[in-house]
């Protein structure tokens, strides 16, 4: 099946700092989503970005499908950005379409 | 527009028991996927339902089963619970079975003692 690797596994930032989270994947995909998981477990959609670049406020994402990686940029980080960020890629695995998640990047933003 | 909802929010069971978790899909979505998230891990795909049929399955044993109803809501059933089944169970809905965006519910936390 598709392998998804996220880096770094943990990140501690001072409020106001910028960061880049990376997602590498092992095969061609037709779906890539970035999520933020809050402390209560809710997965919040950030971007649907199988290719190209998108921006939403302080967040932006870029996927280079031909090189099999995606980047999530967080600028001017705030304490409310803390949580776990997941990259999930979609493709056919074991004969069926499914999302495969990485292990996540745990972000802690300190005041 | 109503988002994805799940019930119950929390559940405690003992080993060997059976459990049913429920999911209502987002308005306009006909596909429901279920995921299991163990502590400290990313969610893992269990199976997907489309048009009331199982449309794909991850690496989970047959004691994990499901249903989808005509209104596209879905159930996840787990028989003969084991301690390792303790996890957050997430359902996601989408408008199709291909590369569409999946939207997740708040999850059900299951603890097996």
CSV table of C-alpha atoms in Angstrom, one decimal:
chain,number,residue,atom,x,y,z
A,1,UNK,CA,0.0,0.0,0.0
A,2,UNK,CA,0.9,3.7,-0.1
A,3,UNK,CA,3.4,4.9,2.5
A,4,UNK,CA,3.1,8.3,4.0
A,5,UNK,CA,5.8,9.9,6.1
A,6,UNK,CA,5.5,13.2,7.9
A,7,UNK,CA,8.2,15.4,9.4
A,8,UNK,CA,9.1,16.6,11.8
A,9,UNK,CA,7.2,14.4,14.4
A,10,UNK,CA,7.3,17.1,17.0
A,11,UNK,CA,7.7,20.9,16.7
A,12,UNK,CA,7.7,23.6,19.4
A,13,UNK,CA,7.4,27.2,18.3
A,14,UNK,CA,7.2,30.6,19.9
A,15,UNK,CA,4.1,32.4,19.2
A,16,UNK,CA,4.5,34.5,16.0
A,17,UNK,CA,7.0,32.1,14.4
A,18,UNK,CA,6.6,30.4,11.0
A,19,UNK,CA,6.9,26.7,10.3
A,20,UNK,CA,6.9,24.2,7.5
A,21,UNK,CA,5.5,20.7,7.8
A,22,UNK,CA,6.4,18.1,5.2
A,23,UNK,CA,4.5,15.0,3.9
A,24,UNK,CA,6.2,12.5,1.6
A,25,UNK,CA,4.2,9.7,-0.1
A,26,UNK,CA,5.3,6.6,-2.0
A,27,UNK,CA,2.9,6.4,-5.0
A,28,UNK,CA,0.7,8.4,-7.3
A,29,UNK,CA,-2.4,9.7,-5.6
A,30,UNK,CA,-5.6,11.4,-6.6
A,31,UNK,CA,-6.4,13.0,-3.3
A,32,UNK,CA,-4.3,14.7,-0.6
A,33,UNK,CA,-5.7,16.3,2.4
A,34,UNK,CA,-4.2,18.2,5.3
A,35,UNK,CA,-6.0,18.0,8.7
A,36,UNK,CA,-5.7,19.6,12.1
A,37,UNK,CA,-6.7,17.4,15.0
A,38,UNK,CA,-7.9,19.4,18.0
A,39,UNK,CA,-7.4,18.1,21.6
A,40,UNK,CA,-10.9,16.6,21.5
A,41,UNK,CA,-10.0,14.4,18.5
A,42,UNK,CA,-12.0,16.3,15.8
A,43,UNK,CA,-10.2,16.2,12.4
A,44,UNK,CA,-10.6,19.6,10.8
A,45,UNK,CA,-10.1,19.9,7.1
A,46,UNK,CA,-7.4,22.4,6.2
A,47,UNK,CA,-6.8,21.7,2.5
A,48,UNK,CA,-7.8,19.4,-0.3
A,49,UNK,CA,-4.7,19.7,-2.5
A,50,UNK,CA,-3.7,16.8,-4.8
A,51,UNK,CA,-1.5,19.2,-6.7
A,52,UNK,CA,-0.7,22.9,-6.8
A,53,UNK,CA,-0.8,25.6,-4.2
A,54,UNK,CA,-3.6,27.0,-2.0
A,55,UNK,CA,-3.8,29.6,0.7
A,56,UNK,CA,-6.2,30.2,3.5
A,57,UNK,CA,-5.3,33.0,5.8
A,58,UNK,CA,-2.1,32.2,7.6
A,59,UNK,CA,-2.0,28.7,6.2
A,60,UNK,CA,-0.9,27.7,2.8
A,61,UNK,CA,-0.1,24.3,1.2
A,62,UNK,CA,1.8,23.1,-1.8
A,63,UNK,CA,1.8,19.7,-3.4
A,64,UNK,CA,4.3,18.6,-6.0
A,65,UNK,CA,2.7,15.4,-7.2
A,66,UNK,CA,5.4,14.4,-9.6
A,67,UNK,CA,8.0,14.5,-6.8
A,68,UNK,CA,5.5,12.9,-4.3
A,69,UNK,CA,5.6,15.5,-1.5
A,70,UNK,CA,3.4,18.2,0.1
A,71,UNK,CA,4.2,21.1,2.4
A,72,UNK,CA,2.0,22.9,4.9
A,73,UNK,CA,3.1,26.4,5.8
A,74,UNK,CA,1.9,28.1,9.0
A,75,UNK,CA,2.8,31.7,9.3
A,76,UNK,CA,2.6,34.0,12.4
A,77,UNK,CA,1.7,31.0,14.6
A,78,UNK,CA,-0.8,31.3,17.4
A,79,UNK,CA,-1.4,29.2,20.5
A,80,UNK,CA,-4.6,28.0,18.9
A,81,UNK,CA,-2.6,26.4,16.1
A,82,UNK,CA,-1.4,23.8,18.6
A,83,UNK,CA,-2.4,20.2,18.0
A,84,UNK,CA,-1.6,17.4,15.6
A,85,UNK,CA,-1.4,18.0,11.8
A,86,UNK,CA,-2.1,15.0,9.6
A,87,UNK,CA,-1.5,14.5,5.9
A,88,UNK,CA,-3.7,11.9,4.3
A,89,UNK,CA,-3.3,10.6,0.7
A,90,UNK,CA,-6.0,8.8,-1.3
A,91,UNK,CA,-5.5,6.0,-3.7
A,92,UNK,CA,-6.3,2.4,-4.3
A,93,UNK,CA,-5.0,0.1,-1.6
A,94,UNK,CA,-5.8,-3.6,-1.4
A,95,UNK,CA,-8.3,-3.1,-4.2
A,96,UNK,CA,-10.3,-0.3,-2.8
A,97,UNK,CA,-10.1,3.4,-2.5
A,98,UNK,CA,-8.9,4.6,0.9
A,99,UNK,CA,-7.2,7.5,2.7
A,100,UNK,CA,-3.8,6.6,4.2
A,101,UNK,CA,-2.6,8.9,7.0
A,102,UNK,CA,0.8,9.7,8.1
A,103,UNK,CA,1.7,9.6,11.8
A,104,UNK,CA,1.3,13.3,12.2
A,105,UNK,CA,3.3,16.3,13.3
A,106,UNK,CA,2.5,17.4,16.9
A,107,UNK,CA,2.8,21.2,17.0
A,108,UNK,CA,3.0,23.1,20.3
A,109,UNK,CA,2.9,26.9,20.1
A,110,UNK,CA,4.0,28.6,23.3
A,111,UNK,CA,3.3,32.2,24.3
B,1,UNK,CA,-25.7,22.3,6.1
B,2,UNK,CA,-25.4,19.6,8.8
B,3,UNK,CA,-22.0,18.2,9.3
B,4,UNK,CA,-21.0,14.6,10.1
B,5,UNK,CA,-22.3,13.5,13.4
B,6,UNK,CA,-21.4,10.4,15.5
B,7,UNK,CA,-22.9,8.7,18.5
B,8,UNK,CA,-22.1,8.0,21.2
B,9,UNK,CA,-19.2,10.2,22.1
B,10,UNK,CA,-17.8,7.9,24.7
B,11,UNK,CA,-18.3,4.2,25.4
B,12,UNK,CA,-16.8,1.7,27.9
B,13,UNK,CA,-17.2,-2.0,27.3
B,14,UNK,CA,-15.6,-5.2,28.6
B,15,UNK,CA,-13.6,-7.7,26.7
B,16,UNK,CA,-15.8,-10.1,24.7
B,17,UNK,CA,-18.8,-7.7,24.4
B,18,UNK,CA,-20.2,-6.3,21.2
B,19,UNK,CA,-20.5,-2.6,20.3
B,20,UNK,CA,-22.4,-0.5,17.7
B,21,UNK,CA,-21.2,2.9,16.7
B,22,UNK,CA,-23.4,5.3,14.5
B,23,UNK,CA,-22.6,7.9,12.0
B,24,UNK,CA,-24.8,10.4,10.1
B,25,UNK,CA,-23.2,11.6,6.9
B,26,UNK,CA,-23.1,15.3,5.8
B,27,UNK,CA,-26.1,16.4,3.7
B,28,UNK,CA,-25.6,15.4,0.0
B,29,UNK,CA,-22.9,12.8,0.7
B,30,UNK,CA,-23.6,9.2,-0.3
B,31,UNK,CA,-20.3,7.5,0.9
B,32,UNK,CA,-19.2,6.8,4.5
B,33,UNK,CA,-15.7,5.6,5.5
B,34,UNK,CA,-14.7,4.4,8.9
B,35,UNK,CA,-11.3,4.8,10.5
B,36,UNK,CA,-9.7,3.6,13.8
B,37,UNK,CA,-7.2,5.8,15.5
B,38,UNK,CA,-5.1,4.3,18.3
B,39,UNK,CA,-3.5,6.6,20.8
B,40,UNK,CA,-0.5,8.5,19.2
B,41,UNK,CA,-1.1,7.1,15.7
B,42,UNK,CA,-2.8,8.3,12.6
B,43,UNK,CA,-6.2,7.0,11.6
B,44,UNK,CA,-6.4,3.7,9.9
B,45,UNK,CA,-9.0,2.8,7.2
B,46,UNK,CA,-11.4,0.1,8.3
B,47,UNK,CA,-13.9,0.1,5.4
B,48,UNK,CA,-16.1,2.2,3.2
B,49,UNK,CA,-19.8,2.0,2.4
B,50,UNK,CA,-21.5,3.2,-0.8
B,51,UNK,CA,-25.1,2.5,-1.9
B,52,UNK,CA,-25.6,0.3,1.2
B,53,UNK,CA,-22.7,-2.0,0.1
B,54,UNK,CA,-19.2,-2.4,1.5
B,55,UNK,CA,-17.0,-0.8,-1.2
B,56,UNK,CA,-13.5,-1.5,0.2
B,57,UNK,CA,-11.9,-2.8,3.3
B,58,UNK,CA,-8.6,-2.2,5.2
B,59,UNK,CA,-6.6,-4.8,7.2
B,60,UNK,CA,-9.3,-5.5,9.8
B,61,UNK,CA,-10.7,-8.9,10.8
B,62,UNK,CA,-14.3,-9.9,10.0
B,63,UNK,CA,-15.5,-9.1,13.5
B,64,UNK,CA,-15.5,-5.5,12.3
B,65,UNK,CA,-18.6,-5.2,10.2
B,66,UNK,CA,-20.9,-2.4,9.0
B,67,UNK,CA,-24.1,-1.2,7.5
B,68,UNK,CA,-25.3,1.7,5.4
B,69,UNK,CA,-28.9,2.7,5.4
B,70,UNK,CA,-31.0,4.3,2.5
B,71,UNK,CA,-30.5,7.8,4.1
B,72,UNK,CA,-26.7,7.1,3.9
B,73,UNK,CA,-26.1,6.9,7.6
B,74,UNK,CA,-23.9,4.1,8.7
B,75,UNK,CA,-23.1,1.7,11.6
B,76,UNK,CA,-19.9,0.1,12.7
B,77,UNK,CA,-20.3,-3.1,14.6
B,78,UNK,CA,-17.4,-4.8,16.5
B,79,UNK,CA,-17.9,-8.3,18.0
B,80,UNK,CA,-15.9,-10.1,20.6
B,81,UNK,CA,-14.1,-6.9,21.7
B,82,UNK,CA,-10.4,-7.1,22.5
B,83,UNK,CA,-8.4,-4.7,24.7
B,84,UNK,CA,-6.6,-3.5,21.5
B,85,UNK,CA,-9.9,-2.3,20.1
B,86,UNK,CA,-9.7,0.7,22.5
B,87,UNK,CA,-9.4,3.7,20.2
B,88,UNK,CA,-11.0,6.7,18.7
B,89,UNK,CA,-13.4,5.6,15.9
B,90,UNK,CA,-13.9,8.2,13.2
B,91,UNK,CA,-16.3,8.3,10.3
B,92,UNK,CA,-16.0,10.4,7.3
B,93,UNK,CA,-18.5,11.2,4.5
B,94,UNK,CA,-17.9,12.2,0.9
B,95,UNK,CA,-19.8,12.7,-2.3
B,96,UNK,CA,-18.3,9.7,-4.0
B,97,UNK,CA,-15.9,6.8,-3.8
B,98,UNK,CA,-13.0,8.3,-5.7
B,99,UNK,CA,-10.8,11.2,-4.8
B,100,UNK,CA,-13.4,13.5,-3.3
B,101,UNK,CA,-12.8,15.4,-0.1
B,102,UNK,CA,-13.7,13.5,3.0
B,103,UNK,CA,-15.2,15.2,6.0
B,104,UNK,CA,-14.9,13.7,9.4
B,105,UNK,CA,-17.2,13.5,12.4
B,106,UNK,CA,-16.1,14.2,16.0
B,107,UNK,CA,-15.4,10.5,16.7
B,108,UNK,CA,-16.4,7.9,19.3
B,109,UNK,CA,-13.9,7.1,22.1
B,110,UNK,CA,-14.1,3.4,22.9
B,111,UNK,CA,-12.5,1.9,26.0
B,112,UNK,CA,-12.4,-1.9,26.4
B,113,UNK,CA,-11.6,-3.1,29.9
